[in-house]
Short mmCIF file of C-alpha atoms and ligand atoms in Angstrom, two decimals:
data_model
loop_
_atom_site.label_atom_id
_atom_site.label_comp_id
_atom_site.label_asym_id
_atom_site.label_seq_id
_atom_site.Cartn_x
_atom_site.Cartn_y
_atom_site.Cartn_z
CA UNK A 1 156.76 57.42 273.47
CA UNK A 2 156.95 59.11 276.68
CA UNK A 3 159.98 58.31 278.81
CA UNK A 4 161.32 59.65 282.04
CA UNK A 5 164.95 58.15 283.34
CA UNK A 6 165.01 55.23 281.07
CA UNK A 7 161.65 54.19 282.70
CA UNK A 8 159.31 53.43 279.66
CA UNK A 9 156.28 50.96 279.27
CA UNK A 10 157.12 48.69 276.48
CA UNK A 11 155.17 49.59 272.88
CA UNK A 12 152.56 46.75 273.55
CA UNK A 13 152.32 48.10 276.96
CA UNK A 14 152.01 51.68 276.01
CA UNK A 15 148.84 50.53 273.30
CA UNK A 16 147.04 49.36 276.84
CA UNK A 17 147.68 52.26 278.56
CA UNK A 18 146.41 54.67 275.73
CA UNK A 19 143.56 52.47 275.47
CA UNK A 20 142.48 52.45 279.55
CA UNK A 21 143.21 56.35 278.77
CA UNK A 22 140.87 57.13 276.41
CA UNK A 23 137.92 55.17 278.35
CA UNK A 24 137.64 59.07 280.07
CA UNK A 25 136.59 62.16 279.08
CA UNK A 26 139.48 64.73 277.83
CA UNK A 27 140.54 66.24 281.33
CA UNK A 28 139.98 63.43 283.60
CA UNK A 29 142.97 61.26 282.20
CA UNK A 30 143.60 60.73 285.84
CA UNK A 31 140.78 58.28 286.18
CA UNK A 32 143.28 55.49 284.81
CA UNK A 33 145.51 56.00 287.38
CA UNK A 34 144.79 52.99 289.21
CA UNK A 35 145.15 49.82 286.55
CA UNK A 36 148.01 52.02 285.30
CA UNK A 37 149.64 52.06 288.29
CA UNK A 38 149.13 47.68 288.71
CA UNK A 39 150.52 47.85 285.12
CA UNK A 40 153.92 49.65 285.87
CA UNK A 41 154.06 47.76 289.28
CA UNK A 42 153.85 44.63 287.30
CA UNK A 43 156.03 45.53 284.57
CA UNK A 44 158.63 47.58 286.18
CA UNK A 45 160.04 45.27 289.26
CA UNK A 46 157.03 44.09 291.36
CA UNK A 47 157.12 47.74 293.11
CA UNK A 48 156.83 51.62 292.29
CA UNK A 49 160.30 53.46 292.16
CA UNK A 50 160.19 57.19 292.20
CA UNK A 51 161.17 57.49 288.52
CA UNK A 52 158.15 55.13 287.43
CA UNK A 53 155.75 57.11 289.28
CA UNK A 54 157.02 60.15 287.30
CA UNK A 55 156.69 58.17 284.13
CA UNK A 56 153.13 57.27 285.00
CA UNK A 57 152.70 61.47 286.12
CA UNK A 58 153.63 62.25 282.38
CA UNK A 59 151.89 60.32 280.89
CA UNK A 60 148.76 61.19 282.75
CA UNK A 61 149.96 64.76 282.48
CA UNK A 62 149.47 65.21 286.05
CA UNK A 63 151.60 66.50 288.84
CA UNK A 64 153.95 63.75 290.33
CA UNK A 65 152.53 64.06 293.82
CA UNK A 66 149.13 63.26 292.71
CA UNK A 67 150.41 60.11 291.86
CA UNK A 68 152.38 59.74 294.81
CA UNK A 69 149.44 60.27 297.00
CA UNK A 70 147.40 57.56 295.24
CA UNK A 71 150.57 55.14 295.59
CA UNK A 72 151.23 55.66 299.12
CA UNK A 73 147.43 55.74 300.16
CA UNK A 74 146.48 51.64 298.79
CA UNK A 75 148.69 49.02 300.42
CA UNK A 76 148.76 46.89 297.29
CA UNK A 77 151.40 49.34 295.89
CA UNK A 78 155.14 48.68 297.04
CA UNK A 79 156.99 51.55 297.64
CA UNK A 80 160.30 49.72 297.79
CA UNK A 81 161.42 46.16 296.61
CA UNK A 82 159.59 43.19 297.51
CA UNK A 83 160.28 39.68 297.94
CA UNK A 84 158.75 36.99 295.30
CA UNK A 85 155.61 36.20 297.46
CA UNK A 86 154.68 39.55 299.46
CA UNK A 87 152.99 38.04 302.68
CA UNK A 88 150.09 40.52 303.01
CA UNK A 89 148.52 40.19 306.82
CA UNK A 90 145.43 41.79 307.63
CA UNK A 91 145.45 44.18 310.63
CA UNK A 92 142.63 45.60 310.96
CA UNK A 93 139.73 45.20 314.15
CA UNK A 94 138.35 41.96 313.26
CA UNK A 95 141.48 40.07 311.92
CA UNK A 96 143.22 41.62 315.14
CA UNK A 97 140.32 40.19 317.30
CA UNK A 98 141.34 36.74 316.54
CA UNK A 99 145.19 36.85 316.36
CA UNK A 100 146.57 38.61 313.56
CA UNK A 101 149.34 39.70 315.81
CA UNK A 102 150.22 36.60 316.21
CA UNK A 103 150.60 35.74 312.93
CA UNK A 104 152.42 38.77 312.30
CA UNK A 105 154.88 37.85 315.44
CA UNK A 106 155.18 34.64 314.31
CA UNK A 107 155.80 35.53 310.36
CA UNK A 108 158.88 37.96 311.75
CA UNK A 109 160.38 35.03 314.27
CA UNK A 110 159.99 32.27 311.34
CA UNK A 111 161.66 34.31 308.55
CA UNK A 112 164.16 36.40 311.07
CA UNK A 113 162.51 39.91 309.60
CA UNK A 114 160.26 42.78 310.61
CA UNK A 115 156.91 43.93 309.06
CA UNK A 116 157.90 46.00 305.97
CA UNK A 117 161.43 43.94 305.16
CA UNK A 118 162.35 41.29 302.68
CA UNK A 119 164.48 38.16 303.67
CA UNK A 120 168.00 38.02 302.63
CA UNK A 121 167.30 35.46 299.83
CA UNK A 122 164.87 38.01 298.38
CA UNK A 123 161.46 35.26 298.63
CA UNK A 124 159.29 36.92 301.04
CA UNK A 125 157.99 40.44 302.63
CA UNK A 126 155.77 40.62 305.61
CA UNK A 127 153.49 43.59 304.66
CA UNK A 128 150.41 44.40 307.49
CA UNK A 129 147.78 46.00 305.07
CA UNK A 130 144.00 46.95 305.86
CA UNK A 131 140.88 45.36 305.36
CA UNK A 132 140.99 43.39 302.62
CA UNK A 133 137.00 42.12 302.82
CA UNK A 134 137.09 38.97 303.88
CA UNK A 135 136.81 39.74 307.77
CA UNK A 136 134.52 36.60 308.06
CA UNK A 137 137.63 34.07 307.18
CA UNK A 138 139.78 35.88 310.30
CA UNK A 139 142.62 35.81 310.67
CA UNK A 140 143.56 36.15 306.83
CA UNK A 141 146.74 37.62 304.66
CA UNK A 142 147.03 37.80 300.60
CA UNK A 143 149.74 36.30 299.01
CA UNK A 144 149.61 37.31 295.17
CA UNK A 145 146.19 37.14 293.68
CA UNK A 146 145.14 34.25 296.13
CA UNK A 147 143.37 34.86 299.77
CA UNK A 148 144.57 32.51 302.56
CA UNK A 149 142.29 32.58 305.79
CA UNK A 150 141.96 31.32 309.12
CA UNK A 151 145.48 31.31 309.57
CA UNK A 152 147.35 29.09 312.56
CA UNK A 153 151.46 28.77 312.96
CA UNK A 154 150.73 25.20 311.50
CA UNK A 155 148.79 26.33 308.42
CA UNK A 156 151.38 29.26 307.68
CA UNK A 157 153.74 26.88 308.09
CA UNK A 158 152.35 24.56 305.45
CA UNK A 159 151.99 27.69 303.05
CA UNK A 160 155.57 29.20 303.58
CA UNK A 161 156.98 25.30 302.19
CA UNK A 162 154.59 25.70 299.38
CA UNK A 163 155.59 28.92 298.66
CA UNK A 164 159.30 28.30 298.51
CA UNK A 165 158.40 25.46 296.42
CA UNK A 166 156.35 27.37 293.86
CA UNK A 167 159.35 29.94 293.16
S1 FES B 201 139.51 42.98 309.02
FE1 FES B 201 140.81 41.55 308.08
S2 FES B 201 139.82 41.12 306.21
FE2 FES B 201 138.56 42.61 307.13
#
């Protein structure tokens, strides 16, 4: 088994990865990058350390900056330690047309953080991310795997108590 720094997918894990692997062509073993990337996110902390990008690198046998450059391009990768529930807000043109601002503004003054940080207790993140395709249900954020749309203060309210319940 490949390992770099300690950082090593588990044997069950690795049997997924060398599966998702051979679904390409010998030479284009980067293909897999992507659900291999979801799988060390998941597996390795909720979020993508420097060391467990360079695991994923070798075991593509790729560069590490290609995999960098794929990490730090898609929003849904974490590039530092989350909170349980990442708060993911839409900013792009038509969320920001009908308030995403404010639900960003009012996200920071609620849980006394900034876009990008992590409360003390460790529960949430406010992360702004792109488009995620569901501009018609404005303004919206992704918490998870679930969508949560036409936000207000009163229905992120209601969410943030059912979130703290849930973990
Ligand atoms: S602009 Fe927000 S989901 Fe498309």
């Amino acid at each position: 088994m490949t390992a770099t720094n300690n950082i090593a997918f588990s044997p069950e894990r690795m049997a997924e990865v060398q599966a998702i692997i051979k679904r390409y062509p010998e030479g284009r073993q980067k293909s897999a990058i992507l659900p291999i990337l979801h799988m060390a996110q998941h597996d390795f902390g909720g979020w993508l350390s420097q060391d467990v990008m360079d695991h994923v690198a070798d075991l593509l046998d790729i560069k590490p900056i290609e995999v960098y450059e794929v990490a730090t391009f898609y929003t849904m990768f974490h590039l530092r330690p989350v909170g349980k529930k990442v708060l993911e807000v839409c900013r792009t043109g038509p969320c920001m047309l009908v308030g995403s601002d404010n639900i960003v503004q009012y996200l920071e003054k609620k849980l006394e953080i900034k876009d990008g940080d992590t409360t003390p207790d460790g529960m949430f993140t406010i992360k702004t991310v792109e488009c995620l395709g569901a501009c018609g249900y404005a303004p919206m954020m992704q918490v998870g795997e679930k969508y949560h749309e036409f936000l207000t203060p009163e229905k992120l309210d209601r969410l943030l108590d059912e979130f703290r319940k849930d973990a």
